[in-house]
């Protein structure tokens, strides 16, 4: 199958999913066969420590031109792995999905149908989510933050990986070289027509979720500092408020010390406590500013976000390319 014939590319990041891969492959291939459209299934191994890489490469050898194995040299994170898959893809339409089978491959047809109607980005809303309360709460926080940061067209569910993108949007995303980019949100800034469809959601039957509390907090922090200067503006406002409060509190101390000469001495420890609070606030502000400076440092070094070690099962080989 030549690259020009490929209509649909399905990009799936994989990290330690050896228990899910056999079913994922069989169900995805079966779902694609029903679409009657030239398609490639791109499995990106993100530095797995189990047998995932071996299984992916074997699938590419058994299904040349249909299954493509992209092996990264190390674990670069989910969004970097997806970006690597997007780089290798050559379809007119690109659909991303997780490897944990919580997004059923059978729902791919719904996304493709909407994209053929002319939509640049097709999101998905998970029906009857089969996740823990913690995951639902974390997802709700991420969705709320993204909607606040977008200040325009937004979607209801940014946490679902099952999404469709047109080739022009993907090309625009690949031209963005910043680190820590959030692909669904970035795609919205380049898309003309967007929509969402409801899709089924299943429980994870094997393996464990790769997102723990710390990773979810880090994702929130990256979203906030990587896409908006609002925290810096908020710091400026807080700084003025603290300064005004300090002036007001100084006046109160002066008046009270004139009324009662012993008042100031008796409240010395309270003043120390207030000073500690303000010092903590300054340190927190410096930490936030340092986060922005750190992101500037990462981007000015221009190091690759990922490194493709090799590609199997594709007619043209991008192995060893950096992005």
Tab-separated table of C-alpha atoms in Angstrom:
chain	number	residue	atom	x	y	z
A	1	UNK	CA	0.000	0.000	0.000
A	2	UNK	CA	1.562	3.286	-1.058
A	3	UNK	CA	1.549	6.309	1.218
A	4	UNK	CA	-0.723	8.242	-1.181
A	5	UNK	CA	-3.419	5.597	-0.812
A	6	UNK	CA	-3.670	5.887	2.964
A	7	UNK	CA	-6.804	7.715	4.032
A	8	UNK	CA	-6.814	7.057	7.775
A	9	UNK	CA	-3.975	6.878	10.281
A	10	UNK	CA	-4.684	5.598	13.792
A	11	UNK	CA	-2.043	6.637	16.333
A	12	UNK	CA	-1.852	4.677	19.602
A	13	UNK	CA	0.803	5.441	22.266
A	14	UNK	CA	1.829	2.322	24.175
A	15	UNK	CA	3.577	2.088	27.536
A	16	UNK	CA	3.707	-1.253	29.365
A	17	UNK	CA	0.509	-2.613	27.823
A	18	UNK	CA	1.532	-6.192	27.004
A	19	UNK	CA	-1.656	-7.561	28.581
A	20	UNK	CA	-3.912	-5.401	26.398
A	21	UNK	CA	-2.007	-5.482	23.092
A	22	UNK	CA	-3.334	-8.786	21.634
A	23	UNK	CA	-6.969	-7.747	22.075
A	24	UNK	CA	-6.222	-4.173	21.058
A	25	UNK	CA	-4.672	-5.302	17.785
A	26	UNK	CA	-7.358	-7.831	16.909
A	27	UNK	CA	-10.246	-5.479	17.678
A	28	UNK	CA	-8.657	-2.463	15.963
A	29	UNK	CA	-7.860	-4.423	12.802
A	30	UNK	CA	-11.401	-5.853	12.772
A	31	UNK	CA	-12.879	-2.367	13.232
A	32	UNK	CA	-10.721	-0.948	10.451
A	33	UNK	CA	-11.688	-3.745	8.052
A	34	UNK	CA	-15.338	-2.706	8.354
A	35	UNK	CA	-14.511	0.847	7.260
A	36	UNK	CA	-13.399	-0.218	3.753
A	37	UNK	CA	-10.807	2.546	3.620
A	38	UNK	CA	-7.002	2.392	3.297
A	39	UNK	CA	-5.676	2.641	6.840
A	40	UNK	CA	-2.514	2.330	8.900
A	41	UNK	CA	-2.386	1.541	12.616
A	42	UNK	CA	0.619	3.274	14.182
A	43	UNK	CA	1.674	1.848	17.557
A	44	UNK	CA	4.226	4.034	19.353
A	45	UNK	CA	6.240	2.280	22.043
A	46	UNK	CA	7.124	4.920	24.645
A	47	UNK	CA	10.042	3.126	26.262
A	48	UNK	CA	8.045	0.187	27.634
A	49	UNK	CA	9.804	-2.069	30.142
A	50	UNK	CA	7.704	-5.152	29.430
A	51	UNK	CA	7.200	-7.117	26.197
A	52	UNK	CA	5.185	-4.349	24.501
A	53	UNK	CA	7.972	-3.342	22.111
A	54	UNK	CA	8.557	-6.922	20.969
A	55	UNK	CA	4.820	-7.478	20.439
A	56	UNK	CA	4.450	-4.249	18.483
A	57	UNK	CA	7.365	-5.084	16.195
A	58	UNK	CA	6.018	-8.585	15.648
A	59	UNK	CA	2.602	-7.180	14.695
A	60	UNK	CA	4.273	-4.820	12.193
A	61	UNK	CA	6.145	-7.725	10.605
A	62	UNK	CA	2.961	-9.797	10.330
A	63	UNK	CA	0.897	-6.879	8.951
A	64	UNK	CA	3.255	-4.788	6.768
A	65	UNK	CA	1.668	-1.562	5.586
A	66	UNK	CA	-1.251	-1.969	7.986
A	67	UNK	CA	0.477	-1.998	11.365
A	68	UNK	CA	3.411	0.370	11.866
A	69	UNK	CA	5.735	0.071	14.866
A	70	UNK	CA	7.386	3.269	16.064
A	71	UNK	CA	9.904	2.653	18.826
A	72	UNK	CA	11.158	5.560	20.921
A	73	UNK	CA	14.552	5.333	22.575
A	74	UNK	CA	13.172	6.143	26.035
A	75	UNK	CA	10.033	7.129	27.925
A	76	UNK	CA	9.187	10.668	26.798
A	77	UNK	CA	5.569	10.838	27.969
A	78	UNK	CA	2.195	10.287	26.347
A	79	UNK	CA	1.919	13.525	24.376
A	80	UNK	CA	5.474	13.237	23.027
A	81	UNK	CA	4.700	9.666	21.940
A	82	UNK	CA	1.526	10.817	20.205
A	83	UNK	CA	3.498	13.564	18.446
A	84	UNK	CA	6.002	10.968	17.226
A	85	UNK	CA	3.128	8.922	15.816
A	86	UNK	CA	1.684	12.007	14.128
A	87	UNK	CA	5.050	12.664	12.502
A	88	UNK	CA	5.162	9.177	11.010
A	89	UNK	CA	1.491	9.204	9.936
A	90	UNK	CA	0.549	9.915	6.329
A	91	UNK	CA	-3.262	9.668	6.303
A	92	UNK	CA	-5.684	12.403	5.313
A	93	UNK	CA	-7.464	11.833	8.612
A	94	UNK	CA	-5.709	10.983	11.874
A	95	UNK	CA	-7.364	9.418	14.901
A	96	UNK	CA	-5.638	9.024	18.263
A	97	UNK	CA	-6.676	6.572	20.962
A	98	UNK	CA	-5.351	4.923	24.118
A	99	UNK	CA	-4.028	1.366	24.296
A	100	UNK	CA	-5.950	0.416	27.438
A	101	UNK	CA	-9.172	-0.419	25.509
A	102	UNK	CA	-11.243	1.961	27.615
A	103	UNK	CA	-11.962	3.669	24.304
A	104	UNK	CA	-13.414	0.805	22.211
A	105	UNK	CA	-11.823	0.587	18.727
A	106	UNK	CA	-15.312	-0.048	17.375
A	107	UNK	CA	-16.042	3.668	17.916
A	108	UNK	CA	-13.434	4.744	15.340
A	109	UNK	CA	-16.087	4.755	12.612
A	110	UNK	CA	-18.077	7.485	14.408
A	111	UNK	CA	-15.045	9.784	14.419
A	112	UNK	CA	-14.211	9.075	10.763
A	113	UNK	CA	-17.788	9.738	9.625
A	114	UNK	CA	-17.740	13.187	11.255
A	115	UNK	CA	-14.350	14.033	9.747
A	116	UNK	CA	-15.650	13.155	6.296
A	117	UNK	CA	-18.361	15.752	6.858
A	118	UNK	CA	-15.628	18.403	6.860
A	119	UNK	CA	-14.701	18.822	10.536
A	120	UNK	CA	-11.052	19.606	11.326
A	121	UNK	CA	-11.167	18.323	14.903
A	122	UNK	CA	-13.623	15.761	16.241
A	123	UNK	CA	-13.598	15.259	19.999
A	124	UNK	CA	-15.393	12.583	21.977
A	125	UNK	CA	-17.560	12.595	25.090
A	126	UNK	CA	-17.357	9.436	27.185
A	127	UNK	CA	-20.760	7.936	27.934
A	128	UNK	CA	-21.179	6.358	31.361
A	129	UNK	CA	-17.504	6.661	32.308
A	130	UNK	CA	-16.072	3.534	33.896
A	131	UNK	CA	-13.400	5.280	35.968
A	132	UNK	CA	-12.737	5.789	39.646
A	133	UNK	CA	-14.022	8.877	41.439
A	134	UNK	CA	-10.453	10.214	41.588
A	135	UNK	CA	-9.982	9.929	37.802
A	136	UNK	CA	-13.357	11.541	37.123
A	137	UNK	CA	-12.591	14.397	39.501
A	138	UNK	CA	-9.114	14.934	38.020
A	139	UNK	CA	-10.540	14.890	34.495
A	140	UNK	CA	-13.186	17.425	35.477
A	141	UNK	CA	-10.470	19.731	36.833
A	142	UNK	CA	-8.414	19.434	33.630
A	143	UNK	CA	-11.456	20.102	31.434
A	144	UNK	CA	-12.453	23.131	33.487
A	145	UNK	CA	-8.950	24.583	33.342
A	146	UNK	CA	-8.639	24.077	29.582
A	147	UNK	CA	-11.991	25.734	28.972
A	148	UNK	CA	-10.899	28.726	31.051
A	149	UNK	CA	-7.608	29.008	29.164
A	150	UNK	CA	-9.148	28.709	25.696
A	151	UNK	CA	-11.239	31.909	25.941
A	152	UNK	CA	-13.201	30.866	22.864
A	153	UNK	CA	-14.333	27.629	21.265
A	154	UNK	CA	-14.090	24.827	23.749
A	155	UNK	CA	-15.049	21.190	24.056
A	156	UNK	CA	-16.725	19.344	26.863
A	157	UNK	CA	-14.203	16.507	27.294
A	158	UNK	CA	-10.498	17.123	26.674
A	159	UNK	CA	-9.430	14.047	28.632
A	160	UNK	CA	-10.573	11.423	26.131
A	161	UNK	CA	-7.759	10.315	23.821
A	162	UNK	CA	-10.164	9.087	21.130
A	163	UNK	CA	-10.099	12.136	18.859
A	164	UNK	CA	-9.874	12.899	15.145
A	165	UNK	CA	-7.724	15.496	13.358
A	166	UNK	CA	-7.468	16.612	9.738
A	167	UNK	CA	-4.098	16.617	7.986
A	168	UNK	CA	-3.774	20.454	7.880
A	169	UNK	CA	-4.281	20.628	11.666
A	170	UNK	CA	-1.697	17.884	12.227
A	171	UNK	CA	0.818	19.650	9.991
A	172	UNK	CA	0.321	22.831	12.016
A	173	UNK	CA	0.814	20.949	15.304
A	174	UNK	CA	4.046	19.371	14.052
A	175	UNK	CA	5.426	22.821	13.267
A	176	UNK	CA	5.079	23.807	16.940
A	177	UNK	CA	8.336	22.951	18.661
A	178	UNK	CA	7.546	23.930	22.247
A	179	UNK	CA	7.954	21.318	24.969
A	180	UNK	CA	5.031	19.976	26.982
A	181	UNK	CA	2.383	20.839	24.417
A	182	UNK	CA	-1.172	19.662	25.073
A	183	UNK	CA	-2.261	18.373	21.652
A	184	UNK	CA	-6.081	18.610	22.006
A	185	UNK	CA	-5.890	22.213	23.155
A	186	UNK	CA	-3.260	23.125	20.549
A	187	UNK	CA	-5.392	21.606	17.780
A	188	UNK	CA	-8.318	23.846	18.732
A	189	UNK	CA	-6.244	26.937	17.949
A	190	UNK	CA	-5.694	25.756	14.350
A	191	UNK	CA	-9.085	24.193	13.562
A	192	UNK	CA	-11.867	25.922	11.659
A	193	UNK	CA	-14.704	23.426	12.228
A	194	UNK	CA	-14.896	21.365	15.410
A	195	UNK	CA	-17.450	19.056	16.981
A	196	UNK	CA	-17.856	16.294	19.563
A	197	UNK	CA	-19.535	12.902	19.399
A	198	UNK	CA	-20.577	10.573	22.196
A	199	UNK	CA	-18.591	7.341	22.421
A	200	UNK	CA	-18.745	4.305	24.655
A	201	UNK	CA	-16.354	3.872	27.558
A	202	UNK	CA	-15.202	0.612	29.100
A	203	UNK	CA	-13.430	-0.445	32.269
A	204	UNK	CA	-9.742	-1.214	32.154
A	205	UNK	CA	-9.632	-5.012	32.274
A	206	UNK	CA	-5.851	-5.450	32.366
A	207	UNK	CA	-2.830	-3.469	33.433
A	208	UNK	CA	-2.836	-0.324	35.536
A	209	UNK	CA	-3.370	3.347	34.781
A	210	UNK	CA	-0.165	5.276	34.082
A	211	UNK	CA	-1.532	8.445	35.685
A	212	UNK	CA	-1.057	8.770	39.432
A	213	UNK	CA	-1.825	11.782	41.629
A	214	UNK	CA	1.546	13.401	41.034
A	215	UNK	CA	1.351	13.054	37.237
A	216	UNK	CA	-2.137	14.547	37.193
A	217	UNK	CA	-0.965	17.506	39.290
A	218	UNK	CA	2.033	17.930	36.972
A	219	UNK	CA	-0.312	17.895	33.968
A	220	UNK	CA	-2.433	20.649	35.524
A	221	UNK	CA	0.672	22.703	36.266
A	222	UNK	CA	2.057	22.225	32.739
A	223	UNK	CA	-1.278	23.231	31.225
A	224	UNK	CA	-1.441	26.375	33.310
A	225	UNK	CA	2.141	27.555	32.870
A	226	UNK	CA	2.556	26.265	29.319
A	227	UNK	CA	-0.466	27.967	27.795
A	228	UNK	CA	-1.172	31.114	29.808
A	229	UNK	CA	0.476	34.044	31.607
A	230	UNK	CA	-2.528	34.361	33.907
A	231	UNK	CA	-0.588	33.171	37.013
A	232	UNK	CA	1.968	35.948	36.508
A	233	UNK	CA	-0.788	38.538	36.232
A	234	UNK	CA	-2.421	37.077	39.311
A	235	UNK	CA	0.877	37.430	41.166
A	236	UNK	CA	0.992	41.124	40.250
A	237	UNK	CA	-2.519	41.665	41.610
A	238	UNK	CA	-1.722	39.699	44.772
A	239	UNK	CA	1.470	41.710	45.227
A	240	UNK	CA	-0.450	44.985	45.178
A	241	UNK	CA	-3.055	43.590	47.586
A	242	UNK	CA	-0.384	42.364	50.002
A	243	UNK	CA	1.380	45.747	49.809
A	244	UNK	CA	-1.867	47.593	50.569
A	245	UNK	CA	-2.592	45.207	53.410
A	246	UNK	CA	0.901	45.838	54.779
A	247	UNK	CA	0.372	49.608	54.730
A	248	UNK	CA	-3.038	49.259	56.375
A	249	UNK	CA	-1.670	46.869	59.013
A	250	UNK	CA	1.231	49.240	59.715
A	251	UNK	CA	-1.212	52.083	60.342
A	252	UNK	CA	-3.250	49.883	62.717
A	253	UNK	CA	-0.103	48.921	64.643
A	254	UNK	CA	0.935	52.581	64.906
A	255	UNK	CA	-2.481	53.662	66.231
A	256	UNK	CA	-2.733	50.757	68.677
A	257	UNK	CA	0.784	51.379	69.985
A	258	UNK	CA	-0.146	55.002	70.701
A	259	UNK	CA	-3.227	53.912	72.643
A	260	UNK	CA	-1.431	51.168	74.560
A	261	UNK	CA	2.349	51.434	74.853
A	262	UNK	CA	2.664	47.726	75.646
A	263	UNK	CA	0.483	46.536	72.744
A	264	UNK	CA	3.244	46.390	70.154
A	265	UNK	CA	5.608	44.439	72.376
A	266	UNK	CA	2.944	41.945	73.344
A	267	UNK	CA	2.135	41.266	69.676
A	268	UNK	CA	5.686	40.726	68.501
A	269	UNK	CA	5.195	37.008	67.840
A	270	UNK	CA	2.060	37.685	65.803
A	271	UNK	CA	4.122	40.016	63.643
A	272	UNK	CA	6.724	37.291	63.162
A	273	UNK	CA	3.971	34.874	62.137
A	274	UNK	CA	2.635	37.347	59.586
A	275	UNK	CA	6.149	37.855	58.270
A	276	UNK	CA	6.555	34.125	57.793
A	277	UNK	CA	3.274	34.001	55.846
A	278	UNK	CA	4.403	36.802	53.556
A	279	UNK	CA	7.828	35.194	53.126
A	280	UNK	CA	6.162	31.934	52.141
A	281	UNK	CA	4.046	33.782	49.610
A	282	UNK	CA	7.136	35.395	48.098
A	283	UNK	CA	8.880	32.030	47.840
A	284	UNK	CA	5.801	30.499	46.167
A	285	UNK	CA	5.754	33.395	43.699
A	286	UNK	CA	9.440	32.917	42.946
A	287	UNK	CA	8.813	29.232	42.374
A	288	UNK	CA	6.054	30.005	39.873
A	289	UNK	CA	8.222	32.511	38.038
A	290	UNK	CA	11.001	29.928	38.069
A	291	UNK	CA	8.657	27.463	36.355
A	292	UNK	CA	8.193	29.901	33.476
A	293	UNK	CA	11.929	30.566	33.288
A	294	UNK	CA	12.521	26.817	33.262
A	295	UNK	CA	10.179	26.387	30.298
A	296	UNK	CA	12.006	29.178	28.473
A	297	UNK	CA	15.273	27.383	29.203
A	298	UNK	CA	13.954	24.059	27.862
A	299	UNK	CA	12.701	25.647	24.651
A	300	UNK	CA	15.798	27.743	23.982
A	301	UNK	CA	18.008	24.633	24.271
A	302	UNK	CA	15.977	23.225	21.352
A	303	UNK	CA	16.538	19.621	22.391
A	304	UNK	CA	14.262	17.025	20.744
A	305	UNK	CA	11.013	16.216	22.528
A	306	UNK	CA	11.490	12.586	21.528
A	307	UNK	CA	13.855	10.388	19.546
A	308	UNK	CA	12.564	7.724	17.175
A	309	UNK	CA	14.928	4.767	17.403
A	310	UNK	CA	13.388	2.899	14.456
A	311	UNK	CA	10.174	2.369	12.495
A	312	UNK	CA	8.896	-0.978	11.219
A	313	UNK	CA	6.124	-1.779	8.781
A	314	UNK	CA	6.072	1.514	6.850
A	315	UNK	CA	7.132	2.034	3.256
A	316	UNK	CA	9.175	5.118	4.057
A	317	UNK	CA	11.263	5.099	7.203
A	318	UNK	CA	11.659	8.078	9.510
A	319	UNK	CA	13.860	6.186	11.943
A	320	UNK	CA	16.316	8.286	13.845
A	321	UNK	CA	14.560	11.609	13.193
A	322	UNK	CA	14.325	14.098	16.024
A	323	UNK	CA	11.501	16.438	16.905
